Coordinates of C-alpha atoms in Angstrom, one line a residue:
M426 CA 21.9 13.1 -35.6
L427 CA 25.5 13.9 -34.5
S428 CA 27.8 16.1 -36.5
D429 CA 30.8 18.5 -36.0
T430 CA 29.4 20.6 -38.9
P431 CA 25.6 20.9 -38.6
G432 CA 25.2 22.2 -42.2
E433 CA 26.2 18.8 -43.6
C434 CA 23.2 16.9 -42.4
F435 CA 20.7 19.7 -41.6
S436 CA 19.0 19.3 -44.9
Q437 CA 18.0 15.7 -44.2
F438 CA 15.4 16.9 -41.7
Q439 CA 13.6 18.5 -44.6
E440 CA 13.6 15.5 -46.9
E441 CA 10.9 12.8 -46.9
L442 CA 12.6 9.9 -45.3
P443 CA 11.2 6.5 -44.4
V444 CA 9.6 6.3 -41.0
E445 CA 11.7 4.1 -38.7
L446 CA 9.7 2.9 -35.7
R447 CA 11.3 3.2 -32.3
H448 CA 10.3 2.1 -28.8
S449 CA 8.9 4.6 -26.4
G450 CA 10.7 5.4 -23.1
S451 CA 13.5 7.8 -22.7
T452 CA 14.4 10.3 -20.0
I453 CA 16.1 13.6 -20.9
T454 CA 17.9 16.0 -18.5
G455 CA 19.6 19.2 -19.7
F456 CA 22.5 20.7 -17.9
D457 CA 25.5 23.0 -18.6
V458 CA 28.5 20.6 -18.1
D459 CA 31.3 23.1 -18.9
G460 CA 29.8 26.5 -18.0
D461 CA 29.6 27.8 -21.5
L462 CA 25.9 28.6 -21.2
D463 CA 24.7 26.0 -23.7
Y464 CA 23.1 22.8 -22.5
E465 CA 24.3 19.2 -22.8
L466 CA 21.9 16.3 -22.4
L467 CA 21.7 13.2 -20.2
I468 CA 19.5 10.5 -21.6
G469 CA 18.2 7.4 -20.0
D470 CA 16.6 4.6 -21.9
L471 CA 13.9 2.0 -21.2
T472 CA 16.3 -0.9 -22.0
S473 CA 19.6 0.5 -20.7
N474 CA 21.6 0.4 -17.4
K475 CA 23.5 3.5 -18.5
I476 CA 23.1 7.2 -18.8
A477 CA 24.2 8.6 -22.2
F478 CA 25.9 12.0 -22.3
L479 CA 25.4 14.2 -25.4
K480 CA 27.9 17.0 -25.8
N481 CA 26.6 20.3 -27.2
G482 CA 28.9 21.8 -29.8
G483 CA 26.5 24.6 -30.7
T484 CA 25.7 27.9 -29.0
P485 CA 23.1 29.0 -26.4
E486 CA 21.0 30.1 -29.4
E487 CA 21.5 27.1 -31.6
A488 CA 22.1 23.8 -29.9
W489 CA 23.8 21.0 -31.8
M490 CA 25.0 17.7 -30.3
E491 CA 28.3 16.7 -31.7
S492 CA 29.3 13.7 -29.7
V493 CA 27.9 11.0 -27.3
Y494 CA 29.4 8.6 -24.8
Y495 CA 27.7 6.0 -22.7
D496 CA 29.9 5.7 -19.6
F497 CA 28.8 8.8 -17.8
P498 CA 30.5 10.2 -15.9
E499 CA 33.9 9.3 -17.3
E500 CA 36.0 10.9 -14.5
T501 CA 34.6 8.6 -11.7
S502 CA 32.5 5.4 -11.3
S503 CA 30.1 5.5 -14.2
V504 CA 26.4 4.7 -13.9
D505 CA 25.5 1.0 -14.3
M506 CA 22.2 0.1 -12.7
P507 CA 18.9 -1.5 -13.8
V508 CA 17.1 0.0 -15.6
F509 CA 15.3 3.0 -17.4
L510 CA 17.3 5.5 -15.5
S511 CA 16.7 9.3 -14.9
A512 CA 19.3 11.9 -14.0
F513 CA 18.4 14.8 -11.7
V514 CA 20.6 18.0 -11.3
L515 CA 20.2 19.7 -8.0
D516 CA 22.3 21.1 -5.1
I517 CA 22.2 18.1 -2.6
D518 CA 24.5 19.5 0.1
K519 CA 23.6 23.2 -0.3
D520 CA 27.2 24.3 -1.1
G521 CA 26.1 26.3 -4.1
R522 CA 27.1 23.7 -6.7
Q523 CA 24.7 21.5 -8.7
D524 CA 25.2 17.8 -8.0
I525 CA 23.6 14.8 -9.8
L526 CA 21.4 12.0 -8.6
V527 CA 20.5 9.0 -10.8
A528 CA 17.6 6.6 -10.1
P529 CA 15.3 4.2 -11.9
N530 CA 12.3 5.7 -13.6
G531 CA 10.1 2.6 -13.5
E532 CA 8.8 -0.1 -11.2
S533 CA 9.6 -3.3 -13.0
N534 CA 13.0 -5.1 -13.4
V535 CA 14.8 -2.5 -11.2
S536 CA 16.8 -2.9 -8.0
N537 CA 15.0 -1.8 -4.9
I538 CA 18.2 -1.3 -2.9
N539 CA 21.3 0.9 -3.7
N540 CA 19.2 2.6 -6.4
V541 CA 19.8 6.3 -5.8
L542 CA 23.4 7.2 -7.0
Y543 CA 24.8 10.4 -5.6
Y544 CA 27.5 12.3 -7.6
K545 CA 29.0 15.4 -5.8
N546 CA 30.1 18.3 -8.0
R547 CA 33.5 19.7 -6.9
A548 CA 33.7 22.5 -9.6
D549 CA 32.7 26.1 -9.0
V550 CA 31.9 26.4 -12.7
G551 CA 30.6 23.5 -14.8
F552 CA 30.9 20.0 -13.4
D553 CA 33.7 17.9 -11.9
L554 CA 31.9 14.8 -10.4
D555 CA 32.9 12.4 -7.7
F556 CA 30.8 9.3 -7.0
V557 CA 29.8 9.5 -3.3
R558 CA 27.4 6.6 -2.7
P559 CA 24.8 4.3 -4.3
D560 CA 22.3 4.5 -1.5
F561 CA 21.6 8.2 -1.0
L562 CA 19.5 8.8 2.2
K563 CA 19.3 5.1 3.1
D564 CA 21.5 5.6 6.1
E565 CA 18.7 7.8 7.6
M566 CA 16.0 5.1 7.4
L567 CA 15.0 1.5 7.8
D568 CA 14.6 0.0 4.3
F569 CA 13.4 -3.6 4.0
G570 CA 12.3 -3.6 0.4
I571 CA 8.9 -3.4 -1.2
F572 CA 5.3 -4.4 -0.4
S573 CA 5.2 -3.8 3.4
N574 CA 2.5 -5.4 5.5
P575 CA 2.7 -4.1 9.1
K576 CA 0.8 -5.4 12.1
F577 CA 0.7 -4.2 15.8
V578 CA 1.2 -7.1 18.2
D579 CA 2.9 -7.5 21.6
V580 CA 5.6 -10.0 20.7
N581 CA 7.4 -10.1 24.1
Q582 CA 4.2 -9.7 26.1
D583 CA 5.5 -6.7 28.1
G584 CA 2.3 -4.7 27.6
L585 CA 3.6 -2.6 24.8
E586 CA 2.5 -3.0 21.2
D587 CA 5.4 -4.0 18.9
I588 CA 5.3 -4.1 15.1
I589 CA 5.8 -7.1 12.8
I590 CA 6.3 -6.2 9.1
G591 CA 5.9 -8.7 6.2
T592 CA 7.8 -7.7 3.2
R593 CA 8.9 -8.9 -0.2
G594 CA 12.3 -7.7 0.7
E595 CA 15.3 -6.6 -1.3
Y596 CA 16.1 -7.8 -4.8
I597 CA 18.7 -7.0 -7.5
D598 CA 18.2 -7.3 -11.2
N599 CA 14.8 -8.9 -10.5
S600 CA 16.6 -12.2 -9.9
K601 CA 16.4 -12.8 -6.1
D602 CA 13.6 -12.0 -3.6
E603 CA 14.4 -11.7 0.1
A604 CA 10.9 -12.0 1.5
R605 CA 10.9 -12.0 5.3
L606 CA 9.2 -10.8 8.5
I607 CA 10.7 -7.8 10.4
Y608 CA 10.4 -7.4 14.2
L609 CA 10.4 -3.8 15.6
E610 CA 10.2 -4.0 19.4
N611 CA 8.6 -1.2 21.3
V612 CA 11.3 -0.1 23.7
G613 CA 9.5 3.0 24.9
T614 CA 6.7 3.4 27.4
K615 CA 2.9 3.1 27.4
T616 CA 2.7 6.9 26.6
N617 CA 5.8 7.2 24.4
P618 CA 6.3 4.3 22.0
I619 CA 9.8 4.0 20.5
F620 CA 10.5 1.2 18.0
E621 CA 13.8 -0.5 17.6
L622 CA 14.9 -3.1 15.0
I623 CA 15.4 -6.4 16.8
D624 CA 15.1 -9.1 14.2
D625 CA 15.2 -8.8 10.4
D626 CA 14.2 -12.4 9.9
F627 CA 11.5 -13.0 12.5
A628 CA 10.4 -16.6 13.0
D629 CA 13.0 -17.5 10.3
F630 CA 10.5 -16.9 7.5
N631 CA 13.2 -15.9 4.9
Q632 CA 13.8 -19.6 4.3
Y633 CA 10.4 -19.8 2.6
S634 CA 11.1 -16.8 0.3
Q635 CA 11.6 -18.9 -2.8
Q636 CA 8.1 -20.3 -2.7
S637 CA 6.4 -17.2 -1.3
I638 CA 7.8 -13.9 -2.6
D639 CA 6.2 -11.8 0.1
F640 CA 4.5 -12.2 3.4
A641 CA 1.4 -10.8 5.0
P642 CA 1.2 -11.6 8.7
G643 CA -1.9 -11.8 10.9
F644 CA -2.3 -12.5 14.6
G645 CA -4.9 -13.9 17.0
D646 CA -5.8 -16.9 19.2
L647 CA -6.6 -19.5 16.5
D648 CA -6.6 -22.6 18.7
G649 CA -8.3 -21.1 21.7
D650 CA -5.5 -21.8 24.2
G651 CA -5.2 -18.2 25.4
D652 CA -2.1 -17.1 23.6
I653 CA -1.5 -15.4 20.2
D654 CA -0.9 -17.5 17.1
M655 CA 0.3 -16.3 13.7
V656 CA -1.0 -16.8 10.2
V657 CA 0.9 -15.5 7.2
G658 CA -0.6 -15.1 3.7
D659 CA 1.4 -15.3 0.5
P660 CA 0.9 -14.3 -3.1
N661 CA -0.1 -17.8 -4.2
G662 CA -3.2 -17.4 -2.0
Y663 CA -2.1 -20.0 0.7
L664 CA -1.6 -19.5 4.4
Y665 CA 1.2 -20.4 6.8
Y666 CA 0.0 -21.3 10.3
S667 CA 2.5 -20.9 13.2
E668 CA 1.2 -22.1 16.5
N669 CA 2.4 -20.2 19.6
I670 CA 3.3 -22.8 22.3
A671 CA 4.5 -20.2 24.8
G672 CA 1.2 -20.0 26.8
P673 CA -0.7 -16.9 27.8
G674 CA 1.3 -13.9 28.8
Q675 CA 4.6 -15.3 27.7
P676 CA 6.9 -14.1 24.9
F677 CA 5.9 -15.7 21.6
D678 CA 7.4 -19.1 20.8
F679 CA 6.2 -20.3 17.3
V680 CA 6.6 -23.8 16.1
N681 CA 7.6 -24.4 12.5
P682 CA 4.7 -23.2 10.3
I683 CA 2.3 -25.4 8.4
Y684 CA 2.2 -24.2 4.7
Q685 CA -1.0 -24.5 2.7
Y686 CA -2.8 -24.7 6.0
Q687 CA -5.9 -26.8 5.7
D688 CA -5.9 -26.1 1.9
I689 CA -7.4 -22.7 2.5
R690 CA -6.9 -20.7 -0.6
P691 CA -9.5 -17.9 -1.3
G692 CA -7.6 -16.2 -4.0
Q693 CA -4.2 -14.7 -4.8
L694 CA -2.3 -12.3 -2.5
A695 CA -3.9 -13.6 0.7
K696 CA -3.8 -11.2 3.6
P697 CA -5.3 -13.0 6.7
T698 CA -6.2 -12.0 10.3
I699 CA -7.6 -14.1 13.2
F700 CA -10.6 -12.9 15.0
D701 CA -13.5 -14.6 16.9
L702 CA -16.2 -13.0 14.7
N703 CA -19.0 -15.2 15.7
Q704 CA -18.1 -14.9 19.4
D705 CA -18.0 -18.7 20.1
G706 CA -14.6 -18.7 21.8
L707 CA -12.7 -19.9 18.7
G708 CA -10.6 -17.7 16.5
D709 CA -12.0 -17.5 12.9
L710 CA -10.0 -16.7 9.8
I711 CA -10.8 -13.6 7.8
V712 CA -8.7 -13.3 4.6
G713 CA -8.3 -10.5 2.2
E714 CA -7.3 -11.2 -1.4
R715 CA -6.6 -9.7 -4.8
N716 CA -10.0 -9.9 -6.4
G717 CA -13.6 -8.9 -5.8
N718 CA -16.2 -11.7 -5.4
S719 CA -19.9 -12.3 -6.0
L720 CA -22.2 -14.7 -4.2
D721 CA -26.0 -14.7 -4.4
G722 CA -26.1 -11.2 -5.9
R723 CA -23.8 -9.7 -3.2
L724 CA -20.4 -8.3 -4.0
G725 CA -17.4 -8.3 -1.7
S726 CA -13.7 -8.9 -1.4
I727 CA -13.2 -10.3 2.1
N728 CA -13.4 -14.0 2.9
Y729 CA -14.8 -15.5 6.1
Y730 CA -13.9 -19.0 7.4
E731 CA -15.7 -20.1 10.6
N732 CA -13.6 -22.1 13.0
I733 CA -15.7 -25.4 13.4
G734 CA -13.0 -27.1 15.5
E735 CA -12.5 -27.1 19.3
V736 CA -10.0 -25.7 21.8
G737 CA -6.6 -26.9 20.8
S738 CA -7.7 -28.2 17.4
P739 CA -8.9 -25.5 15.0
E740 CA -10.7 -26.7 11.9
F741 CA -12.1 -25.0 8.8
N742 CA -14.4 -25.9 5.9
Q743 CA -12.7 -24.6 2.7
D744 CA -16.0 -24.2 0.9
L745 CA -16.8 -20.5 0.9
S746 CA -20.3 -21.1 -0.4
M747 CA -21.2 -23.0 2.8
A748 CA -22.7 -20.5 5.2
P749 CA -21.7 -18.9 7.4
N750 CA -18.5 -19.1 5.3
T751 CA -18.6 -16.4 2.7
P752 CA -16.4 -14.7 0.1
V753 CA -18.3 -11.5 0.4
L754 CA -18.2 -10.8 4.2
G755 CA -20.3 -7.8 5.1
G756 CA -20.9 -6.9 1.4
V757 CA -17.5 -5.1 1.7
L758 CA -16.0 -4.5 -1.7
I759 CA -12.6 -2.9 -1.4
K760 CA -12.4 -1.8 -4.9
G761 CA -12.5 1.8 -6.1
A762 CA -13.4 3.3 -9.4
G763 CA -10.9 2.3 -12.0
D764 CA -9.1 -0.2 -9.8
S765 CA -8.0 -3.4 -11.6
D766 CA -8.4 -5.4 -8.4
A767 CA -9.2 -5.1 -4.7
R768 CA -6.2 -6.0 -2.6
S769 CA -8.3 -6.2 0.6
C770 CA -6.4 -6.7 3.9
P771 CA -8.9 -6.9 6.8
E772 CA -8.2 -6.0 10.4
F773 CA -10.6 -5.7 13.3
F774 CA -10.7 -3.5 16.4
E775 CA -13.1 -3.6 19.4
M776 CA -14.2 -0.4 21.0
G777 CA -16.3 -1.1 24.0
D778 CA -19.4 -3.0 22.7
S779 CA -18.7 -2.1 19.1
L780 CA -16.5 -3.7 16.5
Y781 CA -14.9 -2.0 13.5
L782 CA -13.3 -3.3 10.4
F783 CA -10.3 -1.6 8.7
S784 CA -8.7 -2.4 5.3
G785 CA -6.2 -0.9 2.9
S786 CA -6.8 -1.2 -0.9
R787 CA -5.4 -1.4 -4.4
S788 CA -5.9 2.4 -4.9
G789 CA -4.3 3.2 -1.6
N790 CA -7.5 4.4 0.2
L791 CA -8.0 3.3 3.8
H792 CA -11.5 1.9 4.6
M793 CA -13.5 1.6 7.8
Y794 CA -16.7 -0.2 8.5
S795 CA -19.1 -0.7 11.4
N796 CA -22.3 -2.7 12.3
I797 CA -20.4 -6.0 12.4
L798 CA -21.2 -7.8 15.6
D799 CA -24.1 -10.3 15.2
N800 CA -24.2 -9.3 11.5
I801 CA -21.9 -11.8 9.8
E802 CA -24.5 -12.6 7.1
G803 CA -25.6 -9.0 6.8
V804 CA -24.2 -5.8 5.2
F805 CA -21.7 -3.7 7.2
D806 CA -22.0 0.0 7.4
T807 CA -19.4 2.1 5.6
V808 CA -17.8 4.7 7.9
S809 CA -15.2 5.9 5.4
V810 CA -13.6 4.8 2.1
A811 CA -10.9 7.4 2.4
L812 CA -10.1 7.5 6.1
G813 CA -8.2 10.6 7.1
G814 CA -7.6 11.5 3.4
I815 CA -4.3 9.6 3.8
D816 CA -2.3 8.9 0.6
E817 CA 0.6 6.5 1.2
G818 CA 0.6 5.2 -2.4
D819 CA -0.8 2.1 -4.0
I820 CA -1.6 -1.3 -2.4
T821 CA -1.9 -0.1 1.2
T822 CA -2.2 -2.3 4.3
I823 CA -3.3 -1.1 7.7
D824 CA -3.5 -2.0 11.4
V825 CA -4.8 0.1 14.3
S826 CA -4.1 0.2 18.1
D827 CA -3.9 2.8 20.8
I828 CA -0.1 2.5 21.2
D829 CA 0.4 5.7 23.3
S830 CA -2.6 5.2 25.7
D831 CA -4.2 8.5 24.9
G832 CA -7.6 7.1 24.2
Y833 CA -7.3 7.4 20.4
L834 CA -6.3 4.9 17.8
E835 CA -3.0 5.1 15.9
M836 CA -2.7 3.6 12.4
V837 CA 0.3 1.8 10.9
V838 CA 0.2 1.8 7.1
G839 CA 2.2 -0.1 4.6
N840 CA 2.3 0.2 0.8
E841 CA 3.6 -1.2 -2.4
R842 CA 6.9 0.8 -2.5
G843 CA 7.8 -0.3 1.0
G844 CA 8.3 1.4 4.4
I845 CA 5.6 2.1 6.9
A846 CA 3.9 5.3 8.2
I847 CA 2.3 5.7 11.6
Y848 CA -0.6 8.2 12.1
N849 CA -2.5 9.6 15.0
T850 CA -6.3 9.5 14.5
D851 CA -9.4 11.1 16.0
V852 CA -11.0 7.7 16.4
V853 CA -11.8 7.1 20.0
S854 CA -10.4 3.7 21.2
D855 CA -12.3 3.5 24.4
K856 CA -16.0 4.4 24.4
S857 CA -15.9 5.0 28.2
L858 CA -13.5 7.9 27.5
V859 CA -14.9 11.4 27.8
S860 CA -12.8 13.9 25.9
T861 CA -13.4 17.4 24.6
Q862 CA -11.2 16.4 21.6
E863 CA -13.5 13.6 20.4
V864 CA -14.5 14.0 16.8
E865 CA -17.2 11.8 15.4
L866 CA -16.3 10.3 12.0
I867 CA -19.8 10.4 10.5
E868 CA -23.2 11.9 11.2
P869 CA -25.9 9.4 12.0
I870 CA -27.5 8.6 8.6
S871 CA -30.7 6.7 7.9
I872 CA -31.5 5.3 4.4
Y873 CA -34.8 3.6 3.8
P874 CA -36.2 1.5 2.3
N875 CA -33.1 -0.6 1.5
P876 CA -33.5 -2.6 -0.7
A877 CA -35.6 -0.1 -2.6
S878 CA -37.8 -0.3 -5.6
N879 CA -38.5 3.2 -6.9
T880 CA -37.4 5.7 -4.3
V881 CA -35.0 5.8 -1.3
T882 CA -35.0 8.4 1.4
I883 CA -31.8 9.7 3.1
E884 CA -32.2 11.3 6.6
S885 CA -29.5 12.9 8.8
T886 CA -29.4 14.5 12.2
T887 CA -27.5 17.4 10.7
P888 CA -28.3 19.4 7.5
I889 CA -27.4 17.7 4.3
L890 CA -25.3 19.7 1.8
S891 CA -25.1 17.2 -1.1
I892 CA -25.9 13.7 -2.1
Q893 CA -24.2 11.6 -4.9
F894 CA -25.7 8.4 -6.2
M895 CA -23.0 6.3 -7.9
D896 CA -22.5 2.9 -9.4
L897 CA -19.9 0.5 -8.1
E898 CA -17.3 1.9 -10.5
G899 CA -17.7 5.3 -8.9
R900 CA -19.6 6.9 -11.9
V901 CA -22.0 9.6 -10.6
I902 CA -25.5 8.9 -11.8
Q903 CA -27.3 11.6 -9.7
K904 CA -25.9 14.5 -7.8
V905 CA -28.2 16.8 -5.8
S906 CA -27.7 19.8 -3.4
S907 CA -29.8 20.1 -0.3
N908 CA -30.1 22.2 2.8
G909 CA -32.6 20.0 4.7
Y910 CA -32.4 17.0 7.0
S911 CA -33.8 14.6 4.4
H912 CA -34.0 14.0 0.7
T913 CA -35.7 11.4 -1.5
L914 CA -34.0 10.0 -4.6
D915 CA -35.9 8.6 -7.6
L916 CA -34.5 5.2 -8.5
G917 CA -37.2 4.2 -10.9
K918 CA -35.0 4.4 -14.1
Q919 CA -32.0 2.5 -12.6
S920 CA -31.3 -1.1 -13.3
P921 CA -31.5 -3.6 -10.4
G922 CA -28.2 -3.9 -8.6
V923 CA -25.9 -2.4 -5.8
Y924 CA -25.2 1.3 -5.8
I925 CA -23.3 3.7 -3.5
V926 CA -24.8 6.9 -1.9
S927 CA -22.4 9.5 -0.6
V928 CA -23.8 12.0 1.9
T929 CA -22.0 15.2 2.8
S930 CA -23.3 17.0 5.8
A931 CA -23.1 20.6 6.9
T932 CA -20.1 19.7 9.2
G933 CA -18.2 18.8 6.0
L934 CA -18.0 15.1 6.8
T935 CA -18.9 12.6 4.0
S936 CA -20.1 9.1 4.6
Y937 CA -20.7 6.3 2.0
H938 CA -23.6 3.8 2.1
K939 CA -24.6 0.8 -0.1
V940 CA -28.1 0.9 -1.6
I941 CA -29.7 -2.1 -3.3
K942 CA -32.1 -1.4 -6.1
Q943 CA -34.6 -4.2 -6.6

């Protein structure tokens, strides 16, 4: 209610008036625009591209809004940006004056570029605003849009790991996607990686952005000719296959991609990689996807397609129920408690005679698994479902490599909001390396029998502090404390199915293990 004289309409608040339903969704920011010690309001709305300014005609003790206008600020370029905006009052440049930022307050139907408006305050008392820029902080970063999918790969074959990033790209008013692949070349050294933007449309993939709104690249030797090929997943669940015709040791030279490659389509939001998982000399396809799957009582969310072709002619059977093909590789279910879907994105790394699987997830947690070699039809061991305690936001993607030759893996992590982060880890990349810094990720844990009927015993080489027995949704069924090296859980009352046991040792490390109740 607006009024120059509050008493004229104040009584209406005390009368029984019909209830008028309104939509939810407004943002409210209070600030003193004229320095008179009472507060005006800036209001953003769920359906508006504007910020409304409400003038306070009252006093610091009794506020009363007497006027409103919708082209804030009037003295300079007013706010006009999709959508559901919020205003923030803060001293941006540390000059003692409060400035204003405006940005969207939601994820849908908003621009993901030029979406932080900066208004500088020139007044010593109150506000006199000048519009400075629509892209506050963007000049200090590389911004390629949303849904980043980074991978380490040596594009120019100079012995240094570069980065290729798949992205949905920039869009405005939710009307145009600019999906593409980004090439960051490593122009540093083996011990000091430095990445430089070389190509913001690697392999000319932007031309396919109208049929595939974002891209998830994977690399490996698919055709067995000794060089690195590329597969790219899309939200429709299909794959692009780009053969590298450069030859071993030569900078990549990809031919035009084949879309809907061999009609492989495990599910939506395909995120593929190439790896010779059965060690027959031919690169297989391992594809992450949106959903979790079930096959013969086993749950999982990573699809395995065996390469049944020959050198120079890869071939795949699209039927995931035909072993060794499977939609539940390793029994790995990349889906946490409360997650609506999985969003698996597998990547492998060999360490000596061991192989490890990494994946991001819908919840953002980073996963790591072991016991993979010669175990395609078995259950992989869980090393961690929250690697490093890293939180980069929702829908993470991950790749690993020792990019600085220090004997430990680095991780590159993408996420839903875009951008990438690179982390050092304590994961040893070369098992022949001896280092006083080496930190084991988990304690050796034995769980038997598994599958189990009535009881299961957990044994550790270090004292056990606590054990949690959970269902696949993360609900804790049993929780016990311990100070010994073993503990037996009673499973007699539990229904048959797959459960998770978390074991926290005296070192403070927690590991997660699947247990099957018969």
